[in-house]
Amino acid sequence: MKTIKEPARDIPVRAEADVLVVGGGPAGIMAAEAATGDGLRVMLVESRGFLGGNLTIGLPILGFLGRKGNQIIEGSAQRFIDRLRARGAASEHRPCKNHMSLTIIDEEEVKRTALEIMEEKGVEVLLYTFFADAIREGDAVKGVIIESKAGREAILAKTVIDCTGDGDVAFRAGVECCKGDAEGGMQPPTLMFCMKGVDVQRLRDAIVGHPDVYDMDVMPPEQFRTGKFITVGLRTQIRQAQAAGYRIPVARTILITGLADDEIWVNMTRVNGVDSTRPESYTYGEIEGRKQIYEIAHYLREFVPGFADARIEKVAPFMGIRESRVIVGRYVLTAEDIIACRRFGDAIAVAGYPVDIHHAKGGDCTMHFCDDSYDIPYRCLLPERVAGLLVAGRCSSMNHEAMASTRVMSTCMALGEAAGRAARLALKAGVQPADLDVEALRAELRATGAYLG
């Protein structure tokens, strides 16, 4: 690649924080909130003009409940849902055979509520601010370089929490990272879209009354009789559409009821080969995903009951990325840990979502379930040999298969809370996050409502 030499320059230091959270998605919101207190200065930088990340793209939150129907994600994540529910902006946690549980949320109220919490907790938020580089001295991260309309600046911090989803801070700080399976294949992303004017009752009646025609993958028809639901199936309808010349990129019809009675969010676009850490690849994904939306909407109107008069109401502001970089931390969670329902002495979160792998090639998916739930150890948040840094969310230390379970938003929220509390407790104790007394962290998590089994 051709290069140029950028002249050396002095970069102004915009601020000095105790805890700096990079990325304002599900993990980042929880991390920033949890890090506050004890007089600490907490900052949060986000590249978009709102907070919430994947909470704002029309996806339901999966996995608040475990395989046995008990609630396993509580604490700050549940309090966030409680605030939404008080405004009529979230559903109950509805049990779901495939996805453990389904929680429908209003994406606009998420943005409002997240900013309210940051203001209440005194978190200093910078929107429209891009992370550009990590500041590292020796083996420790000392802050980050940011880019914005104001130019290139630095924020110094005693502890940085990487909640970028792509492990951007960790990668720039020299932490070992991985992407994808043995061949580098990553789970493809989806550009969600919403349709209004759907006759949801007609869709319910078709699924419940004719399971032989409208096949739902291992999901009992009774699940669709009342309440919010998600469909995974209708494979016959897709095959019929493909035979008629429709270009449908997935093998299953995935539809999610919204909060409004005539609203359905559609999770069916798929662009294989997208790498969200490469702008040209991410751009291609967004363009191709938007093209797919109109073909899929046409398919739904022609082949799926209840959609004849439906219209596209809105498209998510960005693609939902299922997989990109993950760090190699002090412990790498595996699918074997998940399937075995493994317990850890340093557990800081419990999860139960299945290993849900959307294949890097083709349009199908494979799911593997544990019998109950599993622990996520604190070591998954800690990079090897780099101090002053915690990594929370889907870029924490998991292998390709395990991340297919931990990537869901409820789990990311729990990991974010744990990282924020760890950062604050470590500063209070005068130690690095890696040297924190994990039992003190676990005790605080329990005392503030988190579920650790």
Short mmCIF file of C-alpha atoms in Angstrom, two decimals, residues 1 60 74 85 96 115 134 136 142 166-167 173 218 238 252 258 278-279 287 301 345 356 365 390 411-412 450:
data_model
loop_
_atom_site.label_atom_id
_atom_site.label_comp_id
_atom_site.label_asym_id
_atom_site.label_seq_id
_atom_site.Cartn_x
_atom_site.Cartn_y
_atom_site.Cartn_z
CA MET A 1 0.00 0.00 0.00
CA PRO A 60 -35.44 -8.21 20.93
CA GLU A 74 -30.64 -9.36 36.67
CA ARG A 85 -41.53 -1.03 31.14
CA CYS A 96 -39.09 -19.15 24.19
CA LEU A 115 -28.88 9.18 28.18
CA ALA A 134 -4.71 3.41 22.28
CA ARG A 136 0.14 2.59 25.87
CA LYS A 142 -3.03 5.00 29.74
CA ASP A 166 -14.98 -5.13 17.72
CA GLY A 167 -12.24 -5.07 20.37
CA ALA A 173 -3.16 -1.70 22.43
CA VAL A 218 -38.72 -27.12 17.02
CA ILE A 238 -38.97 -19.72 1.32
CA ARG A 252 -35.69 -19.60 7.58
CA GLY A 258 -43.13 -5.42 17.97
CA ARG A 278 -12.79 -3.18 7.41
CA PRO A 279 -14.77 -0.14 6.24
CA ILE A 287 -25.53 -1.58 0.72
CA ARG A 301 -46.42 -10.05 1.15
CA GLY A 345 -14.90 -19.75 41.09
CA ASP A 356 -26.36 -20.21 17.99
CA CYS A 365 -27.97 -21.82 11.37
CA LEU A 390 -10.98 -4.41 30.66
CA THR A 411 -25.19 -11.33 28.45
CA CYS A 412 -23.27 -8.32 27.10
CA ALA A 450 -26.80 -9.42 39.88
#
